[in-house]
Amino acid sequence: MLPVPPMMRPTPNQAKLAAIAVDLNIRLRLADMPGAMQERAFRCTRAVLDANLEKKPNPTHVAMCLKKVSNAHTNTKKLMPGADPSNLVIVAIANAFALSSAVYIAANVSSGHVNPAVTFSLAVGGHINVPTAIFYWISQMLASVMACLLLRVAIVGQSLPTYTIAAEMTGFGASVFEGVLTFGLVYTVYAAGDPRCSLLGATGPLAIGLMAGANVLAAGPFSGGSMNPACAFGSAIIAGSFKNQAVYWVGP
């Protein structure tokens, strides 16, 4: 079906006149029927017309579009060269279950943000106020630094790993990567916390963790798949290396 040019689209007044004409046409066509049957047929016809005229854009279309974009992005990255697959799978699984557990544990206390990017999105959306968001950010940064410090003490004689980008990537490209990954994660957080999705229940944190694990599998060899400025900040502080640190703040 060809699209209707803007100049040919009816104005509100024309649409009302057309609706009146349709109404009269229906009544004339049903005039020969018995009274009870005529009224029933008229109501059924009007109900069908109203249902079609009042249709609104389906939000599932937008969700499907975002899903396809995410799938295309992931599938494209899988075709690029990467690191050792076995190590990457282990890291992705660990990330998935660790994040799921952290979100589940803190969900009833602080909504289980765990991530400054998630906190920022909820603050922008008006779900939390700015002072609360700042307090969450400070807590997340301190927790990341303490965790990396504990790891540094535990692995005496070894260097603390930090997030790095692949030699084939630019800082801008890595920022775009991290931005897309973080968008997918935040989108999943909103979907898991949607009050209309009562069927999710306790599986919401698991969905968030699995999304993070999938992102690590897809982008681990290229930008590390951080999606979390706090993680990059903590490891950079303890390791004393801030190379490409802006990637993990600008992107998410």
Short mmCIF file of C-alpha atoms in Angstrom, two decimals, residues 84-178:
data_model
loop_
_atom_site.label_atom_id
_atom_site.label_comp_id
_atom_site.label_asym_id
_atom_site.label_seq_id
_atom_site.Cartn_x
_atom_site.Cartn_y
_atom_site.Cartn_z
CA ASP A 84 40.76 -16.69 24.14
CA PRO A 85 37.12 -17.88 23.99
CA SER A 86 37.39 -20.11 27.07
CA ASN A 87 38.64 -17.30 29.30
CA LEU A 88 36.00 -14.96 27.89
CA VAL A 89 33.20 -17.43 28.64
CA ILE A 90 34.39 -17.85 32.23
CA VAL A 91 34.52 -14.08 32.76
CA ALA A 92 31.08 -13.61 31.19
CA ILE A 93 29.47 -16.31 33.34
CA ALA A 94 31.08 -14.90 36.48
CA ASN A 95 29.84 -11.41 35.60
CA ALA A 96 26.32 -12.65 34.90
CA PHE A 97 25.86 -14.51 38.18
CA ALA A 98 27.71 -11.95 40.30
CA LEU A 99 25.59 -9.08 38.99
CA SER A 100 22.37 -11.09 39.32
CA SER A 101 23.20 -11.87 42.95
CA ALA A 102 24.17 -8.28 43.76
CA VAL A 103 20.96 -6.88 42.24
CA TYR A 104 18.81 -9.49 43.99
CA ILE A 105 20.42 -8.85 47.39
CA ALA A 106 20.17 -5.05 47.21
CA ALA A 107 16.87 -4.77 45.33
CA ASN A 108 14.76 -4.12 48.43
CA VAL A 109 17.33 -1.82 50.04
CA SER A 110 18.64 0.49 47.32
CA SER A 111 16.95 -0.94 44.20
CA GLY A 112 20.19 -2.77 43.41
CA HIS A 113 21.71 -0.15 41.12
CA VAL A 114 25.36 -1.31 41.47
CA ASN A 115 26.19 0.82 38.44
CA PRO A 116 26.60 4.63 38.17
CA ALA A 117 25.13 4.52 34.65
CA VAL A 118 21.95 2.89 35.95
CA THR A 119 21.78 5.40 38.80
CA PHE A 120 22.21 8.27 36.34
CA SER A 121 19.41 7.00 34.08
CA LEU A 122 17.03 6.60 37.03
CA ALA A 123 17.89 10.10 38.27
CA VAL A 124 17.23 11.58 34.82
CA GLY A 125 13.97 9.66 34.66
CA GLY A 126 12.87 11.12 38.00
CA HIS A 127 12.80 7.78 39.82
CA ILE A 128 15.31 9.00 42.42
CA ASN A 129 16.35 12.50 43.48
CA VAL A 130 19.76 14.01 42.77
CA PRO A 131 21.15 13.87 46.36
CA THR A 132 20.31 10.16 46.52
CA ALA A 133 21.99 9.61 43.15
CA ILE A 134 25.15 11.40 44.32
CA PHE A 135 25.25 9.29 47.49
CA TYR A 136 24.86 6.13 45.38
CA TRP A 137 27.69 7.23 43.07
CA ILE A 138 30.06 7.82 45.98
CA SER A 139 29.16 4.46 47.50
CA GLN A 140 29.69 2.69 44.18
CA MET A 141 33.09 4.30 43.64
CA LEU A 142 34.29 3.50 47.16
CA ALA A 143 33.05 -0.08 46.90
CA SER A 144 34.89 -0.54 43.61
CA VAL A 145 38.14 0.85 45.03
CA MET A 146 37.90 -1.37 48.12
CA ALA A 147 37.17 -4.47 46.04
CA CYS A 148 40.16 -3.80 43.78
CA LEU A 149 42.34 -3.11 46.82
CA LEU A 150 41.32 -6.45 48.32
CA LEU A 151 42.13 -8.15 45.02
CA ARG A 152 45.51 -6.42 44.93
CA VAL A 153 46.33 -7.76 48.40
CA ALA A 154 45.17 -11.25 47.42
CA ILE A 155 47.32 -11.45 44.27
CA VAL A 156 50.67 -10.35 45.68
CA GLY A 157 53.34 -10.27 43.00
CA GLN A 158 50.88 -10.00 40.12
CA SER A 159 49.65 -6.95 38.28
CA LEU A 160 46.05 -5.87 38.76
CA PRO A 161 44.14 -6.12 35.46
CA THR A 162 42.51 -2.96 34.15
CA TYR A 163 40.08 -2.27 31.33
CA THR A 164 41.84 -1.65 28.02
CA ILE A 165 40.72 -1.26 24.43
CA ALA A 166 41.98 -3.31 21.50
CA ALA A 167 44.78 -1.91 19.35
CA GLU A 168 42.44 -1.94 16.33
CA MET A 169 39.97 0.39 18.05
CA THR A 170 39.98 4.13 18.59
CA GLY A 171 38.85 5.82 21.77
CA PHE A 172 35.74 7.08 20.00
CA GLY A 173 34.89 3.62 18.68
CA ALA A 174 35.33 2.08 22.12
CA SER A 175 33.10 4.78 23.63
CA VAL A 176 30.38 3.98 21.11
CA PHE A 177 30.77 0.28 21.94
CA GLU A 178 30.43 0.93 25.65
#
